[in-house]
Amino acid sequence: MMTTSLVAIDSTILATAVPTIVADLGGFTSFPWLFSIYLLTQAVSVPIYSKLADTVGRKPVILFGVGLFLLGSILCGFAWSMPALIAFRAVQGLGAGAVQPMAITIAGDIYTVAERAKAQGYLASVWAISAVVGPTLGGVFSEFATWNWIFFVNIPLCGLAGWLLVRHLHETVEREKRRIDWLGGTLLTVGVSLLILALLEGGNAWAWDSPISVGALTTAVVLLTVFVLVERRAVEPVLPLWVLHRRLLVATALISIGVGVILIGLTSYVPTFLEALLGVSPLASGLTLAMLTIGWPIAATLSGRIYLRIGFRSTVLIGAGIVVAATSALAVLSQTPSILSVGLCCFAVGLGMGLVASPSLIAAQSSVGWSERGVVTGANMFARSVGSAVGVAILGAIVNARLGGAEALEEPELFGDAVNGVFVSVIGVAIAVVLAGLLMPRGQRADGAVPPA
């Protein structure tokens, strides 16, 4: 929970301090890279860390991630310009790429299938707390101290997390000499970096049909194609292709992509939607969105009792159905929005997500042994990151097309119509999650056994 808090608080504390950072360092046009570069380096490093964790153990990998995150935080706190801050955020992202999936993998290692839902609920609760604490700390540091402290606050948190891991996490790893798939890792990292970069910045930093956009997408496709060919021959592939051949793992990866799109859609547009149409404060809009991260851990904690009775597949389908209903209600009520109605819809979405994300991940983890669990967990988290990147690009294009060049705050009604298009699109993604849930094999038992696909 402490290591998860590093990533959770960092994802919420920075947004409220951006105006102060820009006023101090300048570079307003570059500030979106503070988020993009972090998401990029985090996403591309997850598969590599996950493979290493199955080779050398979880503990050294997560401690390395905490240390790298600490280094990046210190460097960010001393950043002297916007380009320097962006570069140091990349270091933070590389650390986060080890921290988040390793925390979830460790929970899968040390708890039984029956206990994992409660453990995942505890981890999810960290995000709920951070949704309130992060923006509050960011505002306090920006107003009463300096923005540098939003990064320096990670120093004691990283120290405590590292101490708890060293003291309490004990694992036995069978040491054996293994070959490292350097070629596969390089191809995956560069290929996915170009793909996510093109998706994140297409339509923003450059036009979709520009040479740089076309070149990045084309090169990414070529490199990832070569990566697949290399992995078919690799002795110790960094991302084994059997992950793409097992029905359960493919279904849960598709679910995770959908979860990533829905999350990025709501977290990106609900606060601005409320501020533009209702004129509420950033704190009020942030707390309204926090209802989503409050509902999530509640449902995730209770999901264990449900999937032990009716199975993983049925639990996921119930949760996905709730998400479809809640996002539909959000789209309808957004025509005449209020903080109460939007907050209730977000809470319901969180409840549905808790019944979708945790059981689907636990089902995937339970279908493999220790030596494969890191790769499976990493692939699931990687799929969510890709979903977020794709979601940012597609939903952003929808909003920009509907705005037609108008400013959101100057044309609130037009912006409301544009965001309504986002909410309608999220309904479609939620329906796709239902379909992905139907792909999960029937009858997976609590001991993790899965019938042949």
Short mmCIF file of C-alpha atoms in Angstrom, two decimals:
data_model
loop_
_atom_site.label_atom_id
_atom_site.label_comp_id
_atom_site.label_asym_id
_atom_site.label_seq_id
_atom_site.Cartn_x
_atom_site.Cartn_y
_atom_site.Cartn_z
CA MET A 1 0.00 0.00 0.00
CA MET A 2 2.87 2.38 0.74
CA THR A 3 4.57 1.69 -2.59
CA THR A 4 1.24 2.06 -4.40
CA SER A 5 0.73 5.42 -2.68
CA LEU A 6 3.86 6.75 -4.41
CA VAL A 7 2.29 6.33 -7.84
CA ALA A 8 -1.25 7.19 -6.71
CA ILE A 9 -0.41 10.49 -5.01
CA ASP A 10 1.96 11.50 -7.80
CA SER A 11 -0.81 11.03 -10.38
CA THR A 12 -3.10 13.49 -8.58
CA ILE A 13 -0.82 16.01 -6.83
CA LEU A 14 0.79 17.49 -9.93
CA ALA A 15 -2.34 18.69 -11.77
CA THR A 16 -3.25 21.36 -9.19
CA ALA A 17 0.30 22.77 -9.21
CA VAL A 18 0.71 23.13 -12.98
CA PRO A 19 -0.24 26.86 -13.08
CA THR A 20 2.33 27.62 -10.36
CA ILE A 21 5.03 25.56 -12.10
CA VAL A 22 4.38 27.28 -15.43
CA ALA A 23 4.47 30.70 -13.77
CA ASP A 24 7.89 29.86 -12.30
CA LEU A 25 9.56 27.89 -15.10
CA GLY A 26 7.64 29.05 -18.16
CA GLY A 27 7.02 26.69 -21.06
CA PHE A 28 3.21 26.67 -21.03
CA THR A 29 3.02 24.93 -24.40
CA SER A 30 5.26 22.12 -23.11
CA PHE A 31 3.55 21.35 -19.81
CA PRO A 32 1.37 18.48 -21.21
CA TRP A 33 4.65 16.60 -21.63
CA LEU A 34 4.90 16.45 -17.83
CA PHE A 35 2.10 13.89 -18.00
CA SER A 36 2.80 12.35 -21.41
CA ILE A 37 6.45 11.46 -20.76
CA TYR A 38 5.57 9.93 -17.39
CA LEU A 39 2.83 7.76 -18.91
CA LEU A 40 5.10 6.79 -21.79
CA THR A 41 8.12 5.66 -19.74
CA GLN A 42 5.88 3.91 -17.22
CA ALA A 43 4.04 1.94 -19.90
CA VAL A 44 7.04 0.79 -21.94
CA SER A 45 9.00 -0.39 -18.90
CA VAL A 46 6.26 -2.57 -17.37
CA PRO A 47 6.81 -5.70 -19.54
CA ILE A 48 10.57 -5.63 -18.94
CA TYR A 49 10.26 -5.25 -15.17
CA SER A 50 7.64 -8.00 -15.11
CA LYS A 51 9.90 -10.44 -16.93
CA LEU A 52 12.80 -9.59 -14.61
CA ALA A 53 10.55 -10.18 -11.60
CA ASP A 54 9.85 -13.72 -12.78
CA THR A 55 13.61 -14.25 -13.09
CA VAL A 56 15.23 -12.55 -10.07
CA GLY A 57 12.20 -12.10 -7.80
CA ARG A 58 9.78 -9.31 -7.00
CA LYS A 59 11.70 -7.72 -4.12
CA PRO A 60 14.80 -6.48 -5.96
CA VAL A 61 12.66 -5.16 -8.82
CA ILE A 62 10.25 -3.20 -6.63
CA LEU A 63 13.09 -1.83 -4.48
CA PHE A 64 14.85 -0.71 -7.66
CA GLY A 65 11.62 0.97 -8.76
CA VAL A 66 11.22 2.78 -5.44
CA GLY A 67 14.84 3.95 -5.62
CA LEU A 68 14.46 5.18 -9.19
CA PHE A 69 11.20 6.94 -8.31
CA LEU A 70 12.97 8.61 -5.37
CA LEU A 71 15.83 9.76 -7.60
CA GLY A 72 13.39 11.15 -10.16
CA SER A 73 11.42 12.97 -7.44
CA ILE A 74 14.54 14.64 -6.04
CA LEU A 75 15.67 15.70 -9.51
CA CYS A 76 12.18 17.07 -10.29
CA GLY A 77 12.25 19.10 -7.08
CA PHE A 78 15.50 20.76 -8.16
CA ALA A 79 14.47 21.24 -11.82
CA TRP A 80 15.54 24.64 -13.17
CA SER A 81 13.55 24.66 -16.42
CA MET A 82 10.56 23.00 -18.05
CA PRO A 83 12.72 20.76 -20.32
CA ALA A 84 14.69 19.61 -17.26
CA LEU A 85 11.49 18.89 -15.32
CA ILE A 86 10.11 16.89 -18.26
CA ALA A 87 13.32 14.84 -18.46
CA PHE A 88 13.25 14.11 -14.71
CA ARG A 89 9.56 13.11 -14.95
CA ALA A 90 10.73 10.42 -17.38
CA VAL A 91 12.96 9.03 -14.61
CA GLN A 92 9.97 9.04 -12.25
CA GLY A 93 7.92 7.16 -14.83
CA LEU A 94 10.59 4.47 -15.16
CA GLY A 95 10.40 3.95 -11.40
CA ALA A 96 6.60 3.85 -11.43
CA GLY A 97 6.76 1.18 -14.13
CA ALA A 98 8.27 -1.19 -11.56
CA VAL A 99 6.30 -0.08 -8.49
CA GLN A 100 2.66 -0.47 -9.53
CA PRO A 101 2.70 -3.90 -11.26
CA MET A 102 5.07 -5.36 -8.67
CA ALA A 103 2.78 -4.34 -5.81
CA ILE A 104 -0.12 -6.14 -7.50
CA THR A 105 2.05 -9.17 -8.33
CA ILE A 106 3.26 -9.46 -4.74
CA ALA A 107 -0.35 -9.41 -3.53
CA GLY A 108 -1.00 -12.28 -5.94
CA ASP A 109 1.98 -14.19 -4.51
CA ILE A 110 1.28 -13.91 -0.79
CA TYR A 111 -2.52 -14.21 -0.68
CA THR A 112 -4.82 -17.04 -1.67
CA VAL A 113 -7.45 -16.59 -4.36
CA ALA A 114 -10.09 -16.10 -1.66
CA GLU A 115 -7.99 -13.40 0.05
CA ARG A 116 -6.81 -11.52 -3.02
CA ALA A 117 -10.00 -9.52 -3.52
CA LYS A 118 -9.62 -7.97 -0.07
CA ALA A 119 -5.93 -7.28 -0.72
CA GLN A 120 -6.74 -5.67 -4.08
CA GLY A 121 -9.41 -3.64 -2.28
CA TYR A 122 -6.77 -2.34 0.12
CA LEU A 123 -4.55 -1.37 -2.82
CA ALA A 124 -7.50 0.29 -4.59
CA SER A 125 -8.34 2.23 -1.42
CA VAL A 126 -4.95 3.93 -1.70
CA TRP A 127 -6.13 5.48 -4.96
CA ALA A 128 -9.35 6.64 -3.28
CA ILE A 129 -7.42 8.33 -0.48
CA SER A 130 -4.95 9.83 -2.96
CA ALA A 131 -7.80 11.29 -5.01
CA VAL A 132 -8.53 13.55 -2.03
CA VAL A 133 -5.08 13.93 -0.47
CA GLY A 134 -3.17 14.54 -3.72
CA PRO A 135 -5.02 17.63 -5.00
CA THR A 136 -5.20 19.03 -1.47
CA LEU A 137 -1.44 18.71 -0.94
CA GLY A 138 -0.76 20.13 -4.39
CA GLY A 139 -2.88 23.18 -3.62
CA VAL A 140 -1.36 23.68 -0.17
CA PHE A 141 2.24 23.41 -1.40
CA SER A 142 1.55 25.71 -4.35
CA GLU A 143 -0.18 28.36 -2.24
CA PHE A 144 1.73 28.30 1.04
CA ALA A 145 5.15 26.85 0.10
CA THR A 146 6.69 26.20 -3.32
CA TRP A 147 5.77 23.73 -6.05
CA ASN A 148 9.05 21.88 -5.46
CA TRP A 149 7.54 20.25 -2.36
CA ILE A 150 5.05 18.25 -4.41
CA PHE A 151 8.10 16.19 -5.40
CA PHE A 152 10.10 16.42 -2.16
CA VAL A 153 7.13 14.93 -0.25
CA ASN A 154 8.03 11.64 -1.96
CA ILE A 155 11.33 11.44 -0.08
CA PRO A 156 9.90 10.27 3.28
CA LEU A 157 7.24 8.17 1.50
CA CYS A 158 9.88 6.34 -0.58
CA GLY A 159 12.04 5.86 2.52
CA LEU A 160 9.15 4.35 4.49
CA ALA A 161 8.06 2.13 1.60
CA GLY A 162 11.61 0.85 1.08
CA TRP A 163 12.09 0.16 4.80
CA LEU A 164 8.81 -1.78 5.02
CA LEU A 165 9.72 -3.87 1.97
CA VAL A 166 13.19 -4.70 3.28
CA ARG A 167 11.88 -5.56 6.73
CA HIS A 168 8.71 -7.49 5.92
CA LEU A 169 8.86 -8.88 2.38
CA HIS A 170 10.59 -12.25 2.32
CA GLU A 171 10.65 -14.45 -0.76
CA THR A 172 12.52 -17.52 -1.91
CA VAL A 173 13.73 -17.42 -5.48
CA GLU A 174 15.41 -20.32 -7.25
CA ARG A 175 18.48 -18.78 -8.78
CA GLU A 176 19.34 -20.12 -12.20
CA LYS A 177 21.26 -18.73 -15.10
CA ARG A 178 18.96 -17.27 -17.72
CA ARG A 179 19.52 -15.47 -20.99
CA ILE A 180 18.26 -11.91 -21.18
CA ASP A 181 16.28 -11.03 -24.31
CA TRP A 182 17.99 -7.70 -24.96
CA LEU A 183 16.91 -7.54 -28.61
CA GLY A 184 13.27 -8.24 -27.81
CA GLY A 185 13.28 -5.75 -24.94
CA THR A 186 14.79 -3.02 -27.15
CA LEU A 187 12.34 -3.62 -30.00
CA LEU A 188 9.37 -3.62 -27.61
CA THR A 189 10.50 -0.48 -25.79
CA VAL A 190 11.22 1.58 -28.91
CA GLY A 191 8.19 0.28 -30.82
CA VAL A 192 5.70 0.87 -28.04
CA SER A 193 7.31 4.23 -27.22
CA LEU A 194 6.74 5.44 -30.77
CA LEU A 195 3.20 4.04 -30.82
CA ILE A 196 2.13 5.66 -27.54
CA LEU A 197 3.96 8.87 -28.41
CA ALA A 198 2.11 9.09 -31.72
CA LEU A 199 -1.23 8.39 -30.00
CA LEU A 200 -0.62 10.86 -27.20
CA GLU A 201 0.60 13.76 -29.34
CA GLY A 202 -1.25 13.15 -32.59
CA GLY A 203 -3.68 16.02 -33.11
CA ASN A 204 -1.97 17.99 -30.33
CA ALA A 205 1.74 18.56 -30.92
CA TRP A 206 1.38 17.68 -34.61
CA ALA A 207 -1.37 16.85 -37.09
CA TRP A 208 -2.45 13.23 -37.56
CA ASP A 209 -1.51 13.33 -41.25
CA SER A 210 1.84 15.06 -40.68
CA PRO A 211 5.08 13.31 -41.71
CA ILE A 212 6.19 12.90 -38.08
CA SER A 213 2.89 11.25 -37.10
CA VAL A 214 2.81 8.91 -40.09
CA GLY A 215 6.51 8.12 -39.66
CA ALA A 216 6.15 7.33 -35.95
CA LEU A 217 3.14 5.05 -36.49
CA THR A 218 4.73 3.26 -39.45
CA THR A 219 8.02 2.70 -37.64
CA ALA A 220 6.15 1.47 -34.55
CA VAL A 221 4.23 -1.11 -36.60
CA VAL A 222 7.41 -2.33 -38.29
CA LEU A 223 9.34 -2.62 -35.01
CA LEU A 224 6.50 -4.43 -33.23
CA THR A 225 6.16 -6.84 -36.16
CA VAL A 226 9.87 -7.61 -35.94
CA PHE A 227 9.46 -7.97 -32.17
CA VAL A 228 6.86 -10.71 -32.64
CA LEU A 229 9.19 -12.56 -35.02
CA VAL A 230 12.08 -12.27 -32.57
CA GLU A 231 10.01 -13.46 -29.62
CA ARG A 232 9.00 -16.62 -31.52
CA ARG A 233 12.66 -17.67 -31.56
CA ALA A 234 13.88 -16.21 -28.26
CA VAL A 235 14.92 -18.68 -25.54
CA GLU A 236 13.70 -16.36 -22.74
CA PRO A 237 11.31 -13.90 -24.43
CA VAL A 238 10.67 -10.66 -22.56
CA LEU A 239 6.95 -10.97 -23.42
CA PRO A 240 6.14 -14.63 -24.14
CA LEU A 241 3.69 -15.03 -27.01
CA TRP A 242 1.69 -17.62 -25.05
CA VAL A 243 0.13 -14.60 -23.34
CA LEU A 244 -1.63 -13.92 -26.65
CA HIS A 245 -2.67 -17.54 -27.19
CA ARG A 246 -4.61 -18.24 -23.98
CA ARG A 247 -8.26 -17.29 -24.15
CA LEU A 248 -8.51 -16.13 -20.54
CA LEU A 249 -5.44 -13.90 -20.79
CA VAL A 250 -6.58 -12.35 -24.07
CA ALA A 251 -10.04 -11.67 -22.61
CA THR A 252 -8.65 -10.07 -19.43
CA ALA A 253 -6.20 -7.97 -21.48
CA LEU A 254 -9.09 -6.66 -23.60
CA ILE A 255 -11.00 -5.88 -20.40
CA SER A 256 -7.98 -4.01 -19.06
CA ILE A 257 -7.75 -1.93 -22.25
CA GLY A 258 -11.39 -0.97 -21.80
CA VAL A 259 -10.81 -0.08 -18.16
CA GLY A 260 -7.94 2.18 -19.21
CA VAL A 261 -10.09 4.02 -21.77
CA ILE A 262 -13.00 4.52 -19.36
CA LEU A 263 -10.75 5.76 -16.58
CA ILE A 264 -8.87 8.25 -18.74
CA GLY A 265 -12.12 9.48 -20.26
CA LEU A 266 -13.80 10.25 -16.95
CA THR A 267 -10.75 11.53 -15.07
CA SER A 268 -9.76 13.82 -17.96
CA TYR A 269 -13.13 15.41 -18.68
CA VAL A 270 -15.45 15.22 -15.65
CA PRO A 271 -13.63 17.93 -13.60
CA THR A 272 -13.30 20.37 -16.50
CA PHE A 273 -16.89 19.64 -17.52
CA LEU A 274 -18.16 20.64 -14.08
CA GLU A 275 -15.92 23.71 -13.87
CA ALA A 276 -16.95 24.97 -17.34
CA LEU A 277 -20.70 24.33 -17.10
CA LEU A 278 -21.40 24.81 -13.39
CA GLY A 279 -18.55 27.12 -12.43
CA VAL A 280 -17.52 24.95 -9.48
CA SER A 281 -14.05 25.17 -7.95
CA PRO A 282 -11.28 22.73 -8.93
CA LEU A 283 -11.44 21.24 -5.43
CA ALA A 284 -15.19 20.58 -5.72
CA SER A 285 -14.85 19.01 -9.16
CA GLY A 286 -11.95 16.89 -7.95
CA LEU A 287 -13.94 15.62 -4.98
CA THR A 288 -16.84 14.79 -7.29
CA LEU A 289 -14.55 12.68 -9.44
CA ALA A 290 -13.15 11.10 -6.26
CA MET A 291 -16.51 9.33 -5.86
CA LEU A 292 -15.29 6.97 -8.60
CA THR A 293 -12.20 5.99 -6.64
CA ILE A 294 -14.28 5.60 -3.48
CA GLY A 295 -16.72 3.17 -5.10
CA TRP A 296 -13.92 1.14 -6.67
CA PRO A 297 -12.22 -0.22 -3.50
CA ILE A 298 -15.58 -0.90 -1.85
CA ALA A 299 -16.63 -3.17 -4.70
CA ALA A 300 -13.14 -4.67 -5.13
CA THR A 301 -13.06 -5.69 -1.47
CA LEU A 302 -16.50 -7.31 -1.67
CA SER A 303 -15.83 -8.98 -5.03
CA GLY A 304 -14.08 -11.92 -3.37
CA ARG A 305 -17.31 -13.11 -1.77
CA ILE A 306 -19.06 -12.80 -5.12
CA TYR A 307 -16.58 -14.59 -7.39
CA LEU A 308 -16.15 -17.41 -4.89
CA ARG A 309 -19.89 -18.02 -5.21
CA ILE A 310 -20.62 -17.38 -8.87
CA GLY A 311 -17.18 -17.37 -10.55
CA PHE A 312 -14.90 -14.77 -12.08
CA ARG A 313 -16.75 -14.52 -15.40
CA SER A 314 -20.16 -13.82 -13.90
CA THR A 315 -18.70 -11.27 -11.47
CA VAL A 316 -17.00 -9.39 -14.30
CA LEU A 317 -20.20 -9.39 -16.35
CA ILE A 318 -22.22 -7.98 -13.44
CA GLY A 319 -19.65 -5.23 -12.92
CA ALA A 320 -19.51 -4.42 -16.63
CA GLY A 321 -23.31 -4.20 -16.70
CA ILE A 322 -23.21 -1.68 -13.85
CA VAL A 323 -20.61 0.37 -15.75
CA VAL A 324 -22.80 0.40 -18.87
CA ALA A 325 -25.82 1.55 -16.83
CA ALA A 326 -23.82 4.20 -14.93
CA THR A 327 -22.13 5.66 -18.00
CA SER A 328 -25.48 5.73 -19.80
CA ALA A 329 -26.98 7.65 -16.89
CA LEU A 330 -24.01 10.04 -16.94
CA ALA A 331 -24.51 10.73 -20.65
CA VAL A 332 -28.23 11.43 -20.15
CA LEU A 333 -27.83 13.54 -17.00
CA SER A 334 -24.97 15.55 -18.51
CA GLN A 335 -27.63 17.43 -20.50
CA THR A 336 -28.75 19.03 -17.20
CA PRO A 337 -25.76 18.36 -14.94
CA SER A 338 -25.39 18.81 -11.20
CA ILE A 339 -22.60 17.91 -8.81
CA LEU A 340 -24.89 15.39 -7.10
CA SER A 341 -25.94 13.56 -10.26
CA VAL A 342 -22.42 13.43 -11.69
CA GLY A 343 -21.01 12.31 -8.33
CA LEU A 344 -23.55 9.49 -8.01
CA CYS A 345 -22.83 8.31 -11.55
CA CYS A 346 -19.08 8.33 -10.86
CA PHE A 347 -19.65 6.35 -7.67
CA ALA A 348 -21.68 3.76 -9.60
CA VAL A 349 -18.97 3.54 -12.28
CA GLY A 350 -16.46 2.93 -9.48
CA LEU A 351 -18.59 0.12 -8.06
CA GLY A 352 -18.79 -1.52 -11.47
CA MET A 353 -15.05 -1.10 -12.07
CA GLY A 354 -14.29 -2.75 -8.75
CA LEU A 355 -16.22 -5.82 -9.90
CA VAL A 356 -14.50 -5.80 -13.29
CA ALA A 357 -10.83 -4.88 -12.81
CA SER A 358 -9.92 -6.84 -9.67
CA PRO A 359 -11.69 -10.16 -10.45
CA SER A 360 -10.42 -10.19 -14.05
CA LEU A 361 -6.84 -9.57 -12.89
CA ILE A 362 -7.11 -12.18 -10.13
CA ALA A 363 -8.52 -14.68 -12.65
CA ALA A 364 -5.49 -14.11 -14.90
CA GLN A 365 -3.03 -14.39 -11.98
CA SER A 366 -4.70 -17.54 -10.69
CA SER A 367 -4.36 -19.33 -14.01
CA VAL A 368 -0.53 -19.38 -13.86
CA GLY A 369 2.22 -20.28 -11.41
CA TRP A 370 4.75 -18.05 -9.63
CA SER A 371 7.23 -18.09 -12.52
CA GLU A 372 4.64 -16.66 -14.93
CA ARG A 373 2.61 -14.41 -12.62
CA GLY A 374 4.83 -11.37 -13.06
CA VAL A 375 4.55 -11.49 -16.85
CA VAL A 376 0.77 -11.99 -16.70
CA THR A 377 0.29 -9.11 -14.23
CA GLY A 378 2.61 -6.87 -16.24
CA ALA A 379 0.79 -7.67 -19.49
CA ASN A 380 -2.51 -6.75 -17.82
CA MET A 381 -1.18 -3.42 -16.52
CA PHE A 382 0.51 -2.76 -19.86
CA ALA A 383 -2.84 -3.28 -21.62
CA ARG A 384 -4.44 -0.71 -19.29
CA SER A 385 -1.69 1.81 -20.08
CA VAL A 386 -2.18 1.29 -23.81
CA GLY A 387 -5.93 1.73 -23.29
CA SER A 388 -5.28 5.04 -21.55
CA ALA A 389 -2.99 6.23 -24.35
CA VAL A 390 -5.45 5.23 -27.05
CA GLY A 391 -8.30 6.73 -25.02
CA VAL A 392 -6.52 10.07 -24.69
CA ALA A 393 -6.04 10.23 -28.45
CA ILE A 394 -9.52 9.14 -29.54
CA LEU A 395 -11.53 11.04 -26.93
CA GLY A 396 -9.39 14.13 -27.39
CA ALA A 397 -10.06 14.00 -31.13
CA ILE A 398 -13.82 13.76 -30.45
CA VAL A 399 -13.76 16.82 -28.20
CA ASN A 400 -11.60 18.87 -30.57
CA ALA A 401 -13.82 17.99 -33.54
CA ARG A 402 -16.97 19.06 -31.69
CA LEU A 403 -15.39 22.26 -30.37
CA GLY A 404 -14.28 23.26 -33.86
CA GLY A 405 -11.46 25.42 -32.52
CA ALA A 406 -13.53 27.18 -29.84
CA GLU A 407 -12.19 27.63 -26.29
CA ALA A 408 -13.87 25.39 -23.70
CA LEU A 409 -14.29 28.07 -21.03
CA GLU A 410 -15.48 30.67 -23.54
CA GLU A 411 -18.13 28.35 -25.04
CA PRO A 412 -19.35 26.25 -22.08
CA GLU A 413 -22.47 24.94 -23.83
CA LEU A 414 -20.48 23.84 -26.86
CA PHE A 415 -17.90 22.25 -24.56
CA GLY A 416 -20.70 20.46 -22.69
CA ASP A 417 -21.92 19.00 -25.98
CA ALA A 418 -18.36 17.91 -26.83
CA VAL A 419 -17.89 16.16 -23.49
CA ASN A 420 -21.28 14.51 -23.89
CA GLY A 421 -19.75 12.89 -26.98
CA VAL A 422 -17.01 11.54 -24.71
CA PHE A 423 -19.57 10.09 -22.31
CA VAL A 424 -21.46 8.43 -25.18
CA SER A 425 -18.17 6.96 -26.47
CA VAL A 426 -17.43 5.61 -22.99
CA ILE A 427 -20.76 3.76 -23.11
CA GLY A 428 -19.55 2.02 -26.25
CA VAL A 429 -16.30 1.05 -24.52
CA ALA A 430 -18.26 -0.28 -21.54
CA ILE A 431 -20.32 -2.46 -23.89
CA ALA A 432 -17.07 -3.72 -25.41
CA VAL A 433 -15.94 -4.69 -21.89
CA VAL A 434 -19.13 -6.77 -21.55
CA LEU A 435 -18.27 -8.56 -24.80
CA ALA A 436 -14.69 -9.16 -23.60
CA GLY A 437 -16.12 -10.57 -20.37
CA LEU A 438 -18.17 -13.04 -22.41
CA LEU A 439 -14.90 -14.32 -23.91
CA MET A 440 -13.68 -15.47 -20.48
CA PRO A 441 -13.90 -19.26 -20.07
CA ARG A 442 -16.77 -20.53 -17.98
CA GLY A 443 -16.27 -22.34 -14.71
CA GLN A 444 -12.88 -21.10 -13.45
CA ARG A 445 -12.68 -22.40 -9.90
CA ALA A 446 -11.41 -20.64 -6.80
CA ASP A 447 -8.18 -22.67 -7.00
CA GLY A 448 -7.45 -21.02 -10.33
CA ALA A 449 -8.13 -24.03 -12.53
CA VAL A 450 -9.49 -23.12 -15.94
CA PRO A 451 -11.19 -25.51 -18.33
CA PRO A 452 -9.60 -25.81 -21.77
CA ALA A 453 -10.45 -22.83 -23.97
#
